[in-house]
mmCIF file of C-alpha atoms and ligand atoms in Angstrom:
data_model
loop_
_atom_site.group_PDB
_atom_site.id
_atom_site.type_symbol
_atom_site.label_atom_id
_atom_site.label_comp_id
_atom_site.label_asym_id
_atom_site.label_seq_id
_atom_site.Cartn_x
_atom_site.Cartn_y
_atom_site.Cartn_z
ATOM 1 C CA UNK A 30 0.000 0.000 0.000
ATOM 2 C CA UNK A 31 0.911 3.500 -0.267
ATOM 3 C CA UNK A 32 1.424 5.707 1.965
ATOM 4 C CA UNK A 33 -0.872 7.834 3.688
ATOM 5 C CA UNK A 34 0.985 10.987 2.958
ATOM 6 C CA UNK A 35 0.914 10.297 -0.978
ATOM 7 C CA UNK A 36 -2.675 8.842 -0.543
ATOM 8 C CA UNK A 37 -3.882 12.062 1.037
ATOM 9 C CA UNK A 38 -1.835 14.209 -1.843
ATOM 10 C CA UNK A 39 -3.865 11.994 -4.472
ATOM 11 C CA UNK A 40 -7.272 12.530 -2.827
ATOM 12 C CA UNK A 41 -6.375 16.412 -2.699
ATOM 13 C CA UNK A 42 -5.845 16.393 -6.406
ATOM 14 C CA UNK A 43 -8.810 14.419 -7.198
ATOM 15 C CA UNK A 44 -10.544 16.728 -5.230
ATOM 16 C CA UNK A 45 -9.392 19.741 -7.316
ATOM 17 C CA UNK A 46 -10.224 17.977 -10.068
ATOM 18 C CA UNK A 47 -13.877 17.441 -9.513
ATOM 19 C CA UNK A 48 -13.867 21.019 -8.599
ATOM 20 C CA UNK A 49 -12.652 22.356 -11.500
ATOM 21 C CA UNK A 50 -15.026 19.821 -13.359
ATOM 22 C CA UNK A 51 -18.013 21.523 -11.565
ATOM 23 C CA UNK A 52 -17.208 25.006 -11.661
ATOM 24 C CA UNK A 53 -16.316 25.425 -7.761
ATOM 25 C CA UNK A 54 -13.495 25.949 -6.092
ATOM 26 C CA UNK A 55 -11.861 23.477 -3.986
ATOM 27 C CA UNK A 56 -11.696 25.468 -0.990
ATOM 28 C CA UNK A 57 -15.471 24.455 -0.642
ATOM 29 C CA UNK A 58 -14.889 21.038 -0.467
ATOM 30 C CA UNK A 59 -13.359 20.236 3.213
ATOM 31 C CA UNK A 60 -12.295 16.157 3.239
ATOM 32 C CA UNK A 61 -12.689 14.470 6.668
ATOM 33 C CA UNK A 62 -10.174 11.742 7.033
ATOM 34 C CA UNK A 63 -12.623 8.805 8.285
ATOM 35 C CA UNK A 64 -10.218 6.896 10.974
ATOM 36 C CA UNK A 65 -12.799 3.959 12.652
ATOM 37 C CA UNK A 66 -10.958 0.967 13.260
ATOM 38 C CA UNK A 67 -7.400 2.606 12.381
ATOM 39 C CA UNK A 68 -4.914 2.808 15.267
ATOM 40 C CA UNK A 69 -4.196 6.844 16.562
ATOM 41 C CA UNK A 70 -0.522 6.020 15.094
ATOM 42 C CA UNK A 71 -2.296 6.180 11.895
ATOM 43 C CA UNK A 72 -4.108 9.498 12.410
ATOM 44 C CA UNK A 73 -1.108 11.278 13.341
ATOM 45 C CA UNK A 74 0.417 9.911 10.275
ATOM 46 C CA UNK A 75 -2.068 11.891 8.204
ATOM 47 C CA UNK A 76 -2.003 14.920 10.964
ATOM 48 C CA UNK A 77 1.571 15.084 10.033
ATOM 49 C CA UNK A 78 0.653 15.018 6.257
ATOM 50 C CA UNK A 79 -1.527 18.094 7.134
ATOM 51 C CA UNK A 80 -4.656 16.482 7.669
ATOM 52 C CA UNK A 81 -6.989 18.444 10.623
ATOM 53 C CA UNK A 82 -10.491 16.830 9.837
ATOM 54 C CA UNK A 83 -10.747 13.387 11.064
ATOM 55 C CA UNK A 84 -14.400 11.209 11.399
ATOM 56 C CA UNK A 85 -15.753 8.519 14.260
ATOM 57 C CA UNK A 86 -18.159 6.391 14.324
ATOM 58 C CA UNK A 87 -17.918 4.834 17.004
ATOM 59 C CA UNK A 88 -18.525 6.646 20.203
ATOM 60 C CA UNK A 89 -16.459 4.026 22.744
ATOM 61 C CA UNK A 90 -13.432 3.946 19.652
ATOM 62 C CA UNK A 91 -13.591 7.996 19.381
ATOM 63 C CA UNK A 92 -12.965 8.792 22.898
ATOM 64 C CA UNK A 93 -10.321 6.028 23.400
ATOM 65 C CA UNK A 94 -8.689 7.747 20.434
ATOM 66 C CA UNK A 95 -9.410 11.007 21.601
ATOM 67 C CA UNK A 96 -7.701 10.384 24.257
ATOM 68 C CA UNK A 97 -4.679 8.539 23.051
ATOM 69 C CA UNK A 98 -1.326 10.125 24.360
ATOM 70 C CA UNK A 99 -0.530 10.214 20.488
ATOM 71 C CA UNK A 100 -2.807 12.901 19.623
ATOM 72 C CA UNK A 101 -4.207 14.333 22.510
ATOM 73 C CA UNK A 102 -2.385 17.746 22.225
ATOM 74 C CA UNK A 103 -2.787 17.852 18.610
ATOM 75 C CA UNK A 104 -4.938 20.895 17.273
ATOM 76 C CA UNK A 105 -7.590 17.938 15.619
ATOM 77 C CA UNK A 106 -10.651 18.947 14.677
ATOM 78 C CA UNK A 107 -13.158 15.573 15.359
ATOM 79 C CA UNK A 108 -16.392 15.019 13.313
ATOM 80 C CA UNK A 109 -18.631 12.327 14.739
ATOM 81 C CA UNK A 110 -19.917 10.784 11.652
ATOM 82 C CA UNK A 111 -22.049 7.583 12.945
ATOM 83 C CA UNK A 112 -25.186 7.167 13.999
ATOM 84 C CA UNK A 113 -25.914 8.594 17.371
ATOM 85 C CA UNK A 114 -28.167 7.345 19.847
ATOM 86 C CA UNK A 115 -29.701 9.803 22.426
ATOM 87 C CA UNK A 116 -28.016 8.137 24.913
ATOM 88 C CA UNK A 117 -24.552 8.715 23.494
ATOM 89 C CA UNK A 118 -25.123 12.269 23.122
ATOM 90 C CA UNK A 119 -23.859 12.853 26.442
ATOM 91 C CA UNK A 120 -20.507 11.288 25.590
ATOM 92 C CA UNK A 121 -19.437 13.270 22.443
ATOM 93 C CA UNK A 122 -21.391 16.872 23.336
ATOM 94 C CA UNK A 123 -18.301 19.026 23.714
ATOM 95 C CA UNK A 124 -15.566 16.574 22.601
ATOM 96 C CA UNK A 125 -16.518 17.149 18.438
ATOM 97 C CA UNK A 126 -16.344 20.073 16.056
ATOM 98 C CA UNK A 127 -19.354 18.471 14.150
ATOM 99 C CA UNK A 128 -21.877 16.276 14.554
ATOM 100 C CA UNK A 129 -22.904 14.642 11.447
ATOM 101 C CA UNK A 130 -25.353 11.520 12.374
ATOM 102 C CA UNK A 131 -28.585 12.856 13.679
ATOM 103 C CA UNK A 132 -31.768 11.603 12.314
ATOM 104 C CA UNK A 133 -34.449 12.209 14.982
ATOM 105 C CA UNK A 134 -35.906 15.200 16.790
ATOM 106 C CA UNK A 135 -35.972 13.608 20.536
ATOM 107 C CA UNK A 136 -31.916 13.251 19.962
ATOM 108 C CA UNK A 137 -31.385 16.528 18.579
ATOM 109 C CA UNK A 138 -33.716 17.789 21.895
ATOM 110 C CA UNK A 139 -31.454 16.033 23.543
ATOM 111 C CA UNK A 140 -28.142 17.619 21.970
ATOM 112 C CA UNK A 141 -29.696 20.461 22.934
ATOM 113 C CA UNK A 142 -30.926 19.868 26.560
ATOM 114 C CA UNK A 143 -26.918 18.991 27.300
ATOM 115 C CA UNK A 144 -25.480 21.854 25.334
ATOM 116 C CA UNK A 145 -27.797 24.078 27.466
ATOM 117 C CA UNK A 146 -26.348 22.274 30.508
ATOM 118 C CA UNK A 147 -22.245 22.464 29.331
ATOM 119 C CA UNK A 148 -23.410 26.328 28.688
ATOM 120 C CA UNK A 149 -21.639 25.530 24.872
ATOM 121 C CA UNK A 150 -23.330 25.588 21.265
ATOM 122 C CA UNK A 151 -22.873 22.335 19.441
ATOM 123 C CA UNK A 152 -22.812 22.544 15.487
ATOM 124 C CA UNK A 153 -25.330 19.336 13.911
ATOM 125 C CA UNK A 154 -26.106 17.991 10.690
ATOM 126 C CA UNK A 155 -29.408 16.069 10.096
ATOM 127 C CA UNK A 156 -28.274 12.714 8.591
ATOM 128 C CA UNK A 157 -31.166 12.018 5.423
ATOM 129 C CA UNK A 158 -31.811 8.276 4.182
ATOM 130 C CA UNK A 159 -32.156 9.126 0.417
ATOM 131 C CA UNK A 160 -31.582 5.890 -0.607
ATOM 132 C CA UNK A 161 -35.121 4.029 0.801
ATOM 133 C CA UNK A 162 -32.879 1.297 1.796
ATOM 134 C CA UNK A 163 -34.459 0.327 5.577
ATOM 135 C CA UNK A 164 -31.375 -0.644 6.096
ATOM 136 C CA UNK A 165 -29.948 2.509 6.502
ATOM 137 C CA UNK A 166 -30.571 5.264 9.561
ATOM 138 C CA UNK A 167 -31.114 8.335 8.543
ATOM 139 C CA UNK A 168 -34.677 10.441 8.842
ATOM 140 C CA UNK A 169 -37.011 9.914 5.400
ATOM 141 C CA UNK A 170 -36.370 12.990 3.149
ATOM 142 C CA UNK A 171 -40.332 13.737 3.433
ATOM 143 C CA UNK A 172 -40.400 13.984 7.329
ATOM 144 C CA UNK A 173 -37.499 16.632 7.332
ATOM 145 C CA UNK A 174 -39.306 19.693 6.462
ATOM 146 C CA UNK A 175 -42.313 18.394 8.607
ATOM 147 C CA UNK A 176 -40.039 18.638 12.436
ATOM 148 C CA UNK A 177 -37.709 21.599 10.169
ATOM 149 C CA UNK A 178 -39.433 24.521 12.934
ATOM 150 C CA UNK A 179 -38.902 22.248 15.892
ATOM 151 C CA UNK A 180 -35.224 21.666 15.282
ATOM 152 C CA UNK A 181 -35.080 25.697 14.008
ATOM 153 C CA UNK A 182 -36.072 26.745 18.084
ATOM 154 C CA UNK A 183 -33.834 23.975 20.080
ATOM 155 C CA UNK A 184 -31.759 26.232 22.005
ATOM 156 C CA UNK A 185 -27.724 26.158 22.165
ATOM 157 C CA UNK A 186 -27.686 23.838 18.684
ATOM 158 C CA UNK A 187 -27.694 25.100 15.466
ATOM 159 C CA UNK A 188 -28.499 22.816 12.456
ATOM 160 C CA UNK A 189 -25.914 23.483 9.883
ATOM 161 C CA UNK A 190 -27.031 21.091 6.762
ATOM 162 C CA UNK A 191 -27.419 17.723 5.770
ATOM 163 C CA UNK A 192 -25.953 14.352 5.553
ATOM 164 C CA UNK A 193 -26.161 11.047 3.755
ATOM 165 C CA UNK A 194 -24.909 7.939 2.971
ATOM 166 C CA UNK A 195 -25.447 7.226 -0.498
ATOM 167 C CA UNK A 196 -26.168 3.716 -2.596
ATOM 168 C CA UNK A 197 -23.126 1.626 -3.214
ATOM 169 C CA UNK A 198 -23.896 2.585 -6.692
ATOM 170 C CA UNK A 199 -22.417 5.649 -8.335
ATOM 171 C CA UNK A 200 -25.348 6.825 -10.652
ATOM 172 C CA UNK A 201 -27.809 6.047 -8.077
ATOM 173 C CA UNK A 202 -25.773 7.801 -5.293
ATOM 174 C CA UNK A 203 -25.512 10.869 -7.808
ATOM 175 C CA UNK A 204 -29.327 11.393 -7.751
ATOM 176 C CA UNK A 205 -29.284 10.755 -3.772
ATOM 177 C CA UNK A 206 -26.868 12.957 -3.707
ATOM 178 C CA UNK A 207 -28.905 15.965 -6.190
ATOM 179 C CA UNK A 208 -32.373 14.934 -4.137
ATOM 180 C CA UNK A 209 -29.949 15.940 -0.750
ATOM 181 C CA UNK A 210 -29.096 19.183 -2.208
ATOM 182 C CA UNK A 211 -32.616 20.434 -3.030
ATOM 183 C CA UNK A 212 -34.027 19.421 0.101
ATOM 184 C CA UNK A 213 -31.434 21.536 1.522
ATOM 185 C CA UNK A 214 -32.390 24.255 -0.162
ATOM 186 C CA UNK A 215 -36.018 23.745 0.919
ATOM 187 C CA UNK A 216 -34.705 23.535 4.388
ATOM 188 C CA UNK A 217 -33.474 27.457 3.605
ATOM 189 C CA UNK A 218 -36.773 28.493 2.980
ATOM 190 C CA UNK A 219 -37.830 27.485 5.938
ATOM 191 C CA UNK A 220 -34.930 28.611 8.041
ATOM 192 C CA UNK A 221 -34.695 31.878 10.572
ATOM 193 C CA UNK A 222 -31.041 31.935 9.871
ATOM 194 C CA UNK A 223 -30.344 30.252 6.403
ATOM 195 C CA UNK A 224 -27.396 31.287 6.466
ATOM 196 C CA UNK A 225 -26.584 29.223 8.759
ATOM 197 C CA UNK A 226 -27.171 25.983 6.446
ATOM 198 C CA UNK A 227 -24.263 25.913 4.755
ATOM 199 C CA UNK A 228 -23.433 22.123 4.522
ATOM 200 C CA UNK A 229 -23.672 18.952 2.708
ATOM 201 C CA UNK A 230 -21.856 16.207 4.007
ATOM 202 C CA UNK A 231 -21.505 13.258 1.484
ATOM 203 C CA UNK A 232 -19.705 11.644 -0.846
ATOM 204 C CA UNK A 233 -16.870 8.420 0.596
ATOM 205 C CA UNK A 234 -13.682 6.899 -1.297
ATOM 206 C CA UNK A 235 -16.500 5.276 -4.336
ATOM 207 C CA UNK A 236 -18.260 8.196 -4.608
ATOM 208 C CA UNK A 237 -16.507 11.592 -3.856
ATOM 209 C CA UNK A 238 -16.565 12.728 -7.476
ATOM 210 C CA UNK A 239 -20.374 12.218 -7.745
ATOM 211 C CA UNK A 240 -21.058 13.795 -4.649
ATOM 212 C CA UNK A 241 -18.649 16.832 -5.743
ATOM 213 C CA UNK A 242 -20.414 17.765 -8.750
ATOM 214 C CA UNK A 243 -23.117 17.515 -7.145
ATOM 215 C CA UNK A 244 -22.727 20.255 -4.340
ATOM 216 C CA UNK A 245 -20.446 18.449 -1.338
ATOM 217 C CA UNK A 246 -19.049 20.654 0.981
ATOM 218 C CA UNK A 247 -17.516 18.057 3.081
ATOM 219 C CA UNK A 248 -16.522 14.483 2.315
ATOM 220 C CA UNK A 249 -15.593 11.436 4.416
ATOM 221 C CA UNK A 250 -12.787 9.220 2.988
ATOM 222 C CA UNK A 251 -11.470 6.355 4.589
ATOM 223 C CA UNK A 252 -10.924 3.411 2.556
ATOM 224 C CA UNK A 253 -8.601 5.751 0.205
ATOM 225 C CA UNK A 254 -6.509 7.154 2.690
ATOM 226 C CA UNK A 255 -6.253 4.541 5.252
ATOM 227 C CA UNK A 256 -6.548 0.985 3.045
ATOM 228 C CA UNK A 257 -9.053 -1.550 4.010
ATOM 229 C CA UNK A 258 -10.626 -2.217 6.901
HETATM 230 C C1 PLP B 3 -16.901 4.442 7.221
HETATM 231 C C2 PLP B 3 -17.637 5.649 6.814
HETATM 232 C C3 PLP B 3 -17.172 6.465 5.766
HETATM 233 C C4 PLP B 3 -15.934 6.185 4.961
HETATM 234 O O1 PLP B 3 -16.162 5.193 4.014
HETATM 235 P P1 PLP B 3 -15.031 4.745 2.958
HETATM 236 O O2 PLP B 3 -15.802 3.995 1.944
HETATM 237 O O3 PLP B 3 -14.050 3.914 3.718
HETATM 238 O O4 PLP B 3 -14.418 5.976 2.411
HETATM 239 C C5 PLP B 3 -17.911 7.609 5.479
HETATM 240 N N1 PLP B 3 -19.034 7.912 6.152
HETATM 241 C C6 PLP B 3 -19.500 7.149 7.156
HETATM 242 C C7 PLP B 3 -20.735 7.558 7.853
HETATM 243 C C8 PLP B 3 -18.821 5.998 7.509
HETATM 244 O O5 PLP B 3 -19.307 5.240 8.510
#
């Protein structure tokens, strides 16, 4: 395998290059380095390749990581990227830049009761199913705009776009991906702030250039970066 340094150089091109292909520029494309099951000797490898934005999924594996003597004083900025149960909230609020995998109201009340609590704000994306596949979390796209006003008044959390994990195939992940962009801009129509709704976080190592030319603002590579799993 390569290494991570000259992975991380490739994915940066690529990156550039779907940019270019779309008309954007590749500062609005940020890539979060997804690090689940990889040991924290790996993450400072890509730290010291000039990687800051790394992704969990796992809340136990995150703060063991976290944590590790390796990287603890490094200036990381952590994205929590699984699925998060209300009952995890508690263990991440605080510890993340970004909170990607919320896909029900009662845990983004909750998010909120706790930020409210840790006197903090705590960023959140709402993570959409777009793919119908049960098998996936992830709220319906149809329910979004329905609890949009109840997640718009939470106090001390501010919703700041939309997430998804698209099919395994490319064409089909390219309309999930288009059908994630217009709902957020429905979502701005009904904002107070939509200024605020800035993000779309999709697109992984099969599917980055799909997801780019299709409006990404933030993509989570592992597989690329780190090898297999
Ligand atoms: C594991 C994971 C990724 C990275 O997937 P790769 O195919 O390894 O790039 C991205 N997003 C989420 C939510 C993940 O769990």
């Amino acid at each position: 395998m390569e290494s991570i340094a000259s992975n991380l150089g490739a994915i940066r091109e690529e990156i550039k290059a779907a940019c270019i292909a779309a008309g954007r520029s590749a500062e609005e494309v940020r890539l979060i380095a997804v690090t689940k099951t990889k040991p924290a000797g790996l993450v400072r490898e890509a730290f010291e390749a000039g990687q800051l934005d790394f992704g969990e999924s796992y809340v136990q594996e995150f703060l063991e990581k976290q944590q590790d003597p390796q990287l603890e004083k490094l200036p990381l900025s952590w994205h929590f990227i699984g699925h998060l149960q209300s009952n995890k909230v508690r263990s991440v609020i605080g510890r993340v830049s970004l909170i990607h995998g919320i896909d029900k109201l009662s845990t983004a009340e909750e998010l909120s009761k706790r930020a409210v609590q840790h006197n903090i704000n705590a960023d959140y994306l709402l993570e959409v199913n777009t793919s119908a596949e049960s098998s996936k979390y992830g709220m319906q796209p149809e329910e979004v705009l329905g609890v949009a006003e109840s997640l718009f008044r939470l106090p001390n959390v501010t919703l700041r776009g939309l997430m998804t994990i698209a099919s395994p195939d490319p064409q089909r992940a390219r309309k999930e991906f288009r059908s994630l962009r217009l709902l957020l801009e429905s979502l701005k129509l009904a904002a107070p702030d939509p200024s605020k709704l800035t993000e779309l976080s999709m697109g992984m190592s099969g599917d980055f250039h799909e997801a780019i030319e299709e409006g990404a603002t933030m993509i989570r590579v592992g597989t690329a970066i780190f090898g297999w799993r």
